[in-house]
CSV table of C-alpha atoms in Angstrom, one decimal:
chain,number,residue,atom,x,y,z
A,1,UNK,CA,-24.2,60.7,75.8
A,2,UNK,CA,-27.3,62.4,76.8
A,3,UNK,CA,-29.9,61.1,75.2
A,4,UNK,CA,-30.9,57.0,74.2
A,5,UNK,CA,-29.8,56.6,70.7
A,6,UNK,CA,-32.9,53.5,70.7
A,7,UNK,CA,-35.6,55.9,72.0
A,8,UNK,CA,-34.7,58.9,72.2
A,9,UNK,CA,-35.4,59.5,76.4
A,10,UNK,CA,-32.9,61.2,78.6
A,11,UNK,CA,-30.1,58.5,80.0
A,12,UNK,CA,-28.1,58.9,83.2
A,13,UNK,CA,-24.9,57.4,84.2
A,14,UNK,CA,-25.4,54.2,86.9
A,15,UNK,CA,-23.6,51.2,87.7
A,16,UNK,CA,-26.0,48.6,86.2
A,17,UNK,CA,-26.4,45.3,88.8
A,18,UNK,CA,-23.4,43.1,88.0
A,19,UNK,CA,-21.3,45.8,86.3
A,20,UNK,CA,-18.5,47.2,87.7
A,21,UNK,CA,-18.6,50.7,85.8
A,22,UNK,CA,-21.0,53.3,85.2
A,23,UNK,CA,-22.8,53.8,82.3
A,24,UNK,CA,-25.0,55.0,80.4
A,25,UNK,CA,-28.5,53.9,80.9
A,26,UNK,CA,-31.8,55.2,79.1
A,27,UNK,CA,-34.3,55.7,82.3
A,28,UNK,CA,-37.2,55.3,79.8
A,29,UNK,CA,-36.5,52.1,77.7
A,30,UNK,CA,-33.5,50.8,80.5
A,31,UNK,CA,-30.8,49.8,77.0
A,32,UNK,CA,-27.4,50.1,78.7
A,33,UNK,CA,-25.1,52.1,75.9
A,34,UNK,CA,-21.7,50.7,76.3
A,35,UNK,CA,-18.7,53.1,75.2
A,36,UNK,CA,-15.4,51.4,74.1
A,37,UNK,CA,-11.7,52.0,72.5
A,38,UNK,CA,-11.6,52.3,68.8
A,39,UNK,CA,-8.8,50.8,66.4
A,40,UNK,CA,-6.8,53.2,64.7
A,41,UNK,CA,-5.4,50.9,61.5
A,42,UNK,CA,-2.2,52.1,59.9
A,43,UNK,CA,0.7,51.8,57.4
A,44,UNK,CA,4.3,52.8,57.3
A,45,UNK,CA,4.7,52.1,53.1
A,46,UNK,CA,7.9,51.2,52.2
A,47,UNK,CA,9.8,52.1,48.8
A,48,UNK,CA,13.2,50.5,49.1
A,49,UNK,CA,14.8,52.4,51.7
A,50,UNK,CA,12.4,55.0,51.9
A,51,UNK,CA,8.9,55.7,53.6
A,52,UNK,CA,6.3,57.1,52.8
A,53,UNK,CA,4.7,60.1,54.5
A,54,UNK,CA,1.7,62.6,54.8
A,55,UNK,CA,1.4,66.2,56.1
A,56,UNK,CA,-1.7,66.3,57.5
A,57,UNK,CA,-4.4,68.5,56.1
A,58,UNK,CA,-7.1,68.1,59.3
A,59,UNK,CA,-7.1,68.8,62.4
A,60,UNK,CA,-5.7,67.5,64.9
A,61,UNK,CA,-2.1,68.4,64.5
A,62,UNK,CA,-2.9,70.3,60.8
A,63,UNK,CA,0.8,70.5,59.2
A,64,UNK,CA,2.6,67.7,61.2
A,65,UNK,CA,3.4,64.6,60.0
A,66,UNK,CA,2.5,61.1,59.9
A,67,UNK,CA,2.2,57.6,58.2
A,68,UNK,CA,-0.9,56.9,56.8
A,69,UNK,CA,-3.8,55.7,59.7
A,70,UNK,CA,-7.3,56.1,60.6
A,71,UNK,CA,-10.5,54.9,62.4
A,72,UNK,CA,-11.1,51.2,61.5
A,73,UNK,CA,-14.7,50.9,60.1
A,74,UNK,CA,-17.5,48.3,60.9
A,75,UNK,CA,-17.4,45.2,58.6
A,76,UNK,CA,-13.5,45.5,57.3
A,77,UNK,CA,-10.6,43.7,59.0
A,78,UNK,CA,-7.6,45.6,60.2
A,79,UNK,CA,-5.9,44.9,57.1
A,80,UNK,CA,-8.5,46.3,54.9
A,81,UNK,CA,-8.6,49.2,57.2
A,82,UNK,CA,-4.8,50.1,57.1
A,83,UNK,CA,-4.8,49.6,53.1
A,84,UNK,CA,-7.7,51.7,52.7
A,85,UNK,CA,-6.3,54.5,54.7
A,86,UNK,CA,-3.0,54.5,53.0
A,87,UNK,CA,-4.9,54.3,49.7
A,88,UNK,CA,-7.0,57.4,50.9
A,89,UNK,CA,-4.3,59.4,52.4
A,90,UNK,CA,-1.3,58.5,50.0
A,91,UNK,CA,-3.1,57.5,47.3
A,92,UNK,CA,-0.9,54.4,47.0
A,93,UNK,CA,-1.2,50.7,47.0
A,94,UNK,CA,0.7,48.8,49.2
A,95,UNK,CA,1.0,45.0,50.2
A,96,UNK,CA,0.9,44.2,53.6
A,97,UNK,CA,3.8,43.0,54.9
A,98,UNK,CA,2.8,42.1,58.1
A,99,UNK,CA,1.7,43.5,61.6
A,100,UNK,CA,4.0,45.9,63.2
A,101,UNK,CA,3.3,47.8,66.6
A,102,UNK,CA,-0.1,47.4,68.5
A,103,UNK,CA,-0.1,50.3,70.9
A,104,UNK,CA,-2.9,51.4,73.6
A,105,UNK,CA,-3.3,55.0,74.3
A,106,UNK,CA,-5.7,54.7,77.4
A,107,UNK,CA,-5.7,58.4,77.4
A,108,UNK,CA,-7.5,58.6,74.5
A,109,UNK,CA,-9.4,55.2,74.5
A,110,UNK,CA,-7.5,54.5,71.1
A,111,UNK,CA,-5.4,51.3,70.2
A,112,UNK,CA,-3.1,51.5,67.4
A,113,UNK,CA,-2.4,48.7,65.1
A,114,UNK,CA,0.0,49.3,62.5
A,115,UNK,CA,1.6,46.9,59.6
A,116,UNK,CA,4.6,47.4,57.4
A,117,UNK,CA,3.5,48.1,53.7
A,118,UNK,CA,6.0,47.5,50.5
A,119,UNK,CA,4.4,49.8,47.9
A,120,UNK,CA,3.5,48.2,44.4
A,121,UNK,CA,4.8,51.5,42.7
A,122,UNK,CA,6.8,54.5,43.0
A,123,UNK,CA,3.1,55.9,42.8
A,124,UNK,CA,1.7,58.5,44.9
A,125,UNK,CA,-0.4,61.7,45.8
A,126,UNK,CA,-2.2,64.3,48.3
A,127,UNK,CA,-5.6,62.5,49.3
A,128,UNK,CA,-8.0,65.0,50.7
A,129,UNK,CA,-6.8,64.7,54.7
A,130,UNK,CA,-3.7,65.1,53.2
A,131,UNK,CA,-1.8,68.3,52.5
A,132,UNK,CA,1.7,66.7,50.9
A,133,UNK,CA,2.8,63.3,50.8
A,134,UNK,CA,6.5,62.1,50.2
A,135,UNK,CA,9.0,59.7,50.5
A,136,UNK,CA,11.7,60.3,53.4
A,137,UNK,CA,15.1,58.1,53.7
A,138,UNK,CA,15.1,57.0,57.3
A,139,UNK,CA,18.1,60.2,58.4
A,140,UNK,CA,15.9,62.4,57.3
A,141,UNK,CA,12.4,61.9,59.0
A,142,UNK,CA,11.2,64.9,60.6
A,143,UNK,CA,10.9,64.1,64.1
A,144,UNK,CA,10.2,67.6,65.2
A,145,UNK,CA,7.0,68.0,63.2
A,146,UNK,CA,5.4,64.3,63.7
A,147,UNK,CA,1.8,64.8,64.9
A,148,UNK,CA,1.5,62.0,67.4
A,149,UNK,CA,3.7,60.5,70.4
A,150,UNK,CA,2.2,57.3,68.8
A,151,UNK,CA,3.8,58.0,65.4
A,152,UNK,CA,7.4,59.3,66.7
A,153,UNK,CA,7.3,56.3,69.3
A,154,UNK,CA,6.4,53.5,65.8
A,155,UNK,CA,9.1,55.4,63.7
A,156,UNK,CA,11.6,54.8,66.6
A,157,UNK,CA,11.0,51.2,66.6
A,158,UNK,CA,10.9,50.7,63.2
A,159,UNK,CA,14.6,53.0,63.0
A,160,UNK,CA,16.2,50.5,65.3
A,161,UNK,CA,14.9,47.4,63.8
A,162,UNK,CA,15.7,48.2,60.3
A,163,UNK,CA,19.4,48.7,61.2
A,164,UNK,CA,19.3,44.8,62.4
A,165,UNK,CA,16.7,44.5,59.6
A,166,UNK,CA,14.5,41.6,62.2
A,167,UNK,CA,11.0,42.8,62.6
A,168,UNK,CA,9.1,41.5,65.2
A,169,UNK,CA,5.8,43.3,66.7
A,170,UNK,CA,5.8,45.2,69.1
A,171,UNK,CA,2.9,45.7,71.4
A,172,UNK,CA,3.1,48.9,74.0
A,173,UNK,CA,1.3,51.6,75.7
A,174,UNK,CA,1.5,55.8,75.1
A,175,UNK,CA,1.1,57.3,78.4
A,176,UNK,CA,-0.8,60.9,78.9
A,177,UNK,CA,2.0,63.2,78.4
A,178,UNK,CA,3.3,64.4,82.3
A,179,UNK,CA,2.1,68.2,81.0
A,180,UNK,CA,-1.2,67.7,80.1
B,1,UNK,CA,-29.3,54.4,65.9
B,2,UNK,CA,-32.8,56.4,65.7
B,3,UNK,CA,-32.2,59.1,67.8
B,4,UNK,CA,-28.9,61.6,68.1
B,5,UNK,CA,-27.3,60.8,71.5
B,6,UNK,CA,-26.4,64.3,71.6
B,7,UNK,CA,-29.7,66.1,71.3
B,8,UNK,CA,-32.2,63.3,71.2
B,9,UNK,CA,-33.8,64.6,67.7
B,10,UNK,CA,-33.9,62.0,65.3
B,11,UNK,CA,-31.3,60.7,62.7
B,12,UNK,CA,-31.3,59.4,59.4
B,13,UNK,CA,-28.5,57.3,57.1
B,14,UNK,CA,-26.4,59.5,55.0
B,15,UNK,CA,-23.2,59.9,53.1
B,16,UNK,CA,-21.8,63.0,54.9
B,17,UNK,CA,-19.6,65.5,52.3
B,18,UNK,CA,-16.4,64.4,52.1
B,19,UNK,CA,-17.1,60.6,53.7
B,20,UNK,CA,-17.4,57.6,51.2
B,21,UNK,CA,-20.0,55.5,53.7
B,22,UNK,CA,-23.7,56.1,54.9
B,23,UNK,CA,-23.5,57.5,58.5
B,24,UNK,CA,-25.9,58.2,61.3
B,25,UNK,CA,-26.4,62.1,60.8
B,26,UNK,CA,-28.8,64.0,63.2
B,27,UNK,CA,-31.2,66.4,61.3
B,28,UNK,CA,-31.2,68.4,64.1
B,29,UNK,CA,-27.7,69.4,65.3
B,30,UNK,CA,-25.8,67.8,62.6
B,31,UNK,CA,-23.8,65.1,64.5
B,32,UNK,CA,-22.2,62.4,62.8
B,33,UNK,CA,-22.4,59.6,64.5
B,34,UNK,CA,-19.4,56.9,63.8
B,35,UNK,CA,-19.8,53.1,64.3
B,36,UNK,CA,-16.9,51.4,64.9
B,37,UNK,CA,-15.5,47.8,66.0
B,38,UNK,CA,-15.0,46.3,69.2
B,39,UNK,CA,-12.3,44.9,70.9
B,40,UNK,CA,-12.5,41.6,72.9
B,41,UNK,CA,-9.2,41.1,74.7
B,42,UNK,CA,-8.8,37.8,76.3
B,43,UNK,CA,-6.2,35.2,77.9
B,44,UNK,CA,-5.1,31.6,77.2
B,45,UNK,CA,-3.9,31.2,81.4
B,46,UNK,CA,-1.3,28.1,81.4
B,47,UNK,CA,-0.4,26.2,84.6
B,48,UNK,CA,2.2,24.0,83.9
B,49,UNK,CA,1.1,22.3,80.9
B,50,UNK,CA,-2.2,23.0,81.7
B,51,UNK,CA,-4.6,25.8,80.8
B,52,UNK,CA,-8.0,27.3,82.1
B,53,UNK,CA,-11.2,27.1,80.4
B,54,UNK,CA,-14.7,28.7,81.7
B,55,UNK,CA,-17.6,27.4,80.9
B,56,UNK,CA,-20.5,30.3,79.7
B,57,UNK,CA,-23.0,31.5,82.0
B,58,UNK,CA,-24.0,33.8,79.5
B,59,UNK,CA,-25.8,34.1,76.3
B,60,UNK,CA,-24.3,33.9,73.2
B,61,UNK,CA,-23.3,30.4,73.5
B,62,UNK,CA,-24.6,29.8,77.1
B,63,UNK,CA,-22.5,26.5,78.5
B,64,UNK,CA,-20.0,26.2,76.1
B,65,UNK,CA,-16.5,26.4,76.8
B,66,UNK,CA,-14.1,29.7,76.0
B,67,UNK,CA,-10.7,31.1,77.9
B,68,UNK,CA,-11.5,34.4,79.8
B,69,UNK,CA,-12.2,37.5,77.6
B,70,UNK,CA,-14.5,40.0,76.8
B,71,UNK,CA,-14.9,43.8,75.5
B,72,UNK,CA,-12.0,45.8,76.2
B,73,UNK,CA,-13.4,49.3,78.3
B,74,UNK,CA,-12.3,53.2,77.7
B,75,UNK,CA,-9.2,54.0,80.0
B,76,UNK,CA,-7.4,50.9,79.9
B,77,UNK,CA,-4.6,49.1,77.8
B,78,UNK,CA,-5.4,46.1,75.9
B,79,UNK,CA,-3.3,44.1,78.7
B,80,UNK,CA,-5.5,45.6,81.5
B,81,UNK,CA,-8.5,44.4,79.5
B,82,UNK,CA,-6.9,41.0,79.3
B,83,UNK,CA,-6.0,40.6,82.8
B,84,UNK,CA,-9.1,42.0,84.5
B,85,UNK,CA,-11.6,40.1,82.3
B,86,UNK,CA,-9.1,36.6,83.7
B,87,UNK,CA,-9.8,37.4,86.8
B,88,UNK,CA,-13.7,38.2,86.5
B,89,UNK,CA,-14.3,35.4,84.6
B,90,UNK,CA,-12.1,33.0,86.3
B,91,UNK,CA,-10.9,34.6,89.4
B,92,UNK,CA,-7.2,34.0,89.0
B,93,UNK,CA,-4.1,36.3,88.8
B,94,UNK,CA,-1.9,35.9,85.4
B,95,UNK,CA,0.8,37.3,84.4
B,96,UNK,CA,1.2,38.2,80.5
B,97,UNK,CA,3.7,36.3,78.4
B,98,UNK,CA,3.2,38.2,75.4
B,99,UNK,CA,0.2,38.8,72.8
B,100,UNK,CA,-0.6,36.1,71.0
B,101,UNK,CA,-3.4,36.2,68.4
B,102,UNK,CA,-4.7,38.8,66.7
B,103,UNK,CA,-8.6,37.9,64.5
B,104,UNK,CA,-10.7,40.3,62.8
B,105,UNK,CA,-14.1,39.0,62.8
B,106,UNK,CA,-15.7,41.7,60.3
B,107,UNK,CA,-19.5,40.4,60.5
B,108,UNK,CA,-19.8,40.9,63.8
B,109,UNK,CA,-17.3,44.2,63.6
B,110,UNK,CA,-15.0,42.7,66.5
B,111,UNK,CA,-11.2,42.2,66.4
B,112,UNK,CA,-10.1,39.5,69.1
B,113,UNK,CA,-6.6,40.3,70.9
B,114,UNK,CA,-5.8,37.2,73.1
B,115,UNK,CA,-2.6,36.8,75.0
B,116,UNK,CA,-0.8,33.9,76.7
B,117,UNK,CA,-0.6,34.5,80.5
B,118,UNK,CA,1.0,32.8,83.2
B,119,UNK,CA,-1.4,32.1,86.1
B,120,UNK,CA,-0.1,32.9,89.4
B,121,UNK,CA,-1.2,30.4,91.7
B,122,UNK,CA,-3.5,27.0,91.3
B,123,UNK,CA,-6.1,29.1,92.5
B,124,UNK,CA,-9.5,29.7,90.0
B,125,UNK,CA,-13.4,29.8,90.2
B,126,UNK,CA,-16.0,30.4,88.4
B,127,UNK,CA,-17.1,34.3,88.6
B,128,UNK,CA,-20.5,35.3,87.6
B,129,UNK,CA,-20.4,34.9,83.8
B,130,UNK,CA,-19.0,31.3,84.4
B,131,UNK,CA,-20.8,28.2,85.6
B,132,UNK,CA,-17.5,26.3,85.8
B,133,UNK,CA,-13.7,26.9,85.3
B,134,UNK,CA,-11.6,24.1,84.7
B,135,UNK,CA,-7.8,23.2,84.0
B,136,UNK,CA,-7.6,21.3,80.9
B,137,UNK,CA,-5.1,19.2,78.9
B,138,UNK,CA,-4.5,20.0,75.8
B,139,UNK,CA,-5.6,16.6,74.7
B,140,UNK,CA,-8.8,17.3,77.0
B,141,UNK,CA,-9.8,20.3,75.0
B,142,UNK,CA,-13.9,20.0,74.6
B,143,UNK,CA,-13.3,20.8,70.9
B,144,UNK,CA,-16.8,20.1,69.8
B,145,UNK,CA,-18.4,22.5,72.7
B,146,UNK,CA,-15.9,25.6,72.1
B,147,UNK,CA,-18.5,29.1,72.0
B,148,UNK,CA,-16.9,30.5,68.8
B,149,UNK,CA,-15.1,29.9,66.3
B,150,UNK,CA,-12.2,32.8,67.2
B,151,UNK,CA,-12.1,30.0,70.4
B,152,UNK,CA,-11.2,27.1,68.1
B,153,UNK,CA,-8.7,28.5,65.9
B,154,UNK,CA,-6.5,30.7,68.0
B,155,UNK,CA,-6.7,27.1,70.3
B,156,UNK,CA,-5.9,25.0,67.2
B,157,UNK,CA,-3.0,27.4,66.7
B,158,UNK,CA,-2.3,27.1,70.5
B,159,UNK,CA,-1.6,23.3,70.5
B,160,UNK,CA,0.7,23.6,67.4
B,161,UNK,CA,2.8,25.6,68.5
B,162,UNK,CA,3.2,24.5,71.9
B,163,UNK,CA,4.3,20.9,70.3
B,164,UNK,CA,7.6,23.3,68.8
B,165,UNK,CA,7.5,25.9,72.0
B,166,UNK,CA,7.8,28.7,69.6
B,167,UNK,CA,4.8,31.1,69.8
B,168,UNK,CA,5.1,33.9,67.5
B,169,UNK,CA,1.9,36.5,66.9
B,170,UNK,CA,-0.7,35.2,64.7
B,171,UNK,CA,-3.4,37.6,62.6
B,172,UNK,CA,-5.9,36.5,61.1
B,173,UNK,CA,-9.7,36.5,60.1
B,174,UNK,CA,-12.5,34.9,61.0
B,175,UNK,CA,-15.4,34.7,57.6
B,176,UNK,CA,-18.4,34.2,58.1
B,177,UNK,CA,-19.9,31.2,58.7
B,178,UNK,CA,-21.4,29.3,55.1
B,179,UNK,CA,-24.2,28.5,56.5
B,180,UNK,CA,-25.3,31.5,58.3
């Protein structure tokens, strides 16, 4: 951030009194702008034993894999969010079947949040951040081509707990890979 | 937002191609600027049967009662949020026992993650947002001077299920008030 978003002055980066952190502050109108981790709301949809799963069709990772997730928007609750996605991604409609894996990627100032979905019908389709979508059976999940350590981490979890079929959530944290 | 915080020209409301919502768009450089909700990680801390309650120093909701939290920063997890806003706010060490509530509160864009933590030591003050920290009851609970409503219900929530010692995650949301 350059620039005051309120004014439109030059800002520069300063501990403000009784912060702890810098940030950044507009040295004409003084309005402290305040960066923070966004939500990243998600689905896996469930059709019986399948999943359901999207190439992705934007960058980052164009081509890999994934379940259905996106930035949460202003004014919706995490649920709408991770319907909404998996509406606009999959083109499906799911019922929430409750929260599944919260996971913090400090990295990235991200925090995942993703919930189970059962999918109302066998209904689905390419959205436009999408480049194919289809149902996988759990043996057959391409873990080679997933396009987040957040993903593969979520589909791990939900692997093992579908064998014991008890779903609890999980809550965890994705560390900057070691060669990066 | 009036100006870009990338090149300080000014920006106007528009539905970018593509996007389904009105966005913060510079007409100079073209940036689209996302809005997106906050998290407030906090802590229920429990000594013994007891747990610790801070008293605002701060506006919104200046002396009224809450447990420690506040917004989460870049860099950290949500359980780095939750400890270092405890010991701000209260100045005392917990250890996490788990995530505990989970509210979207979509009219104010914020989605509260609190945990249960286990304090340390009978040691707490008041740090500079607080004008007092105090160990409660649960039958002391100052129920009629809680700050928010997200205070009230993940605390209602709290007492249940410590009568049956089984605390499980809870998500929910948090309307806006009727008569606001």
């Amino acid at each position: 951030m350059k620039y005051c978003s309120d004014c439109g002055a030059s800002t520069s980066l300063k501990i403000p009194p009784g912060d702890t952190l810098p940030r950044h502050v507009c040295q004409n109108c003084g309005t402290i702008h305040y960066q923070n981790p966004k939500i990243v709301a998600g689905c896996i949809p469930e059709w019986h034993d399948q999943i359901l799963l999207c190439k992705r069709a934007i960058e980052p990772r164009f081509g890999l894999w994934t379940f259905p997730a996106g930035f949460m928007e202003n004014d919706e609750t995490i649920e709408d969010a991770a319907i909404r996605e998996t509406k606009e991604e999959a083109q499906t409609i799911i019922e929430l079947a409750g929260l599944y894996t919260v996971f913090s990627i400090p990295h990235v100032s991200q925090v995942y949040m993703v919930f189970r979905g059962t999918m109302q019908e066998n209904e689905f389709g390419a959205g436009e951040e999408s480049l194919e979508v289809r149902l996988f059976n759990l043996d057959q999940i391409p873990w080679t081509e997933l396009a987040f350590q957040v993903i593969e981490e979520t589909l791990k979890l939900y692997c093992q707990d579908r064998a014991t079929k008890h779903f609890s959530v999980h809550v965890g944290t994705i560390q900057r890979p070691k060669n990066s």
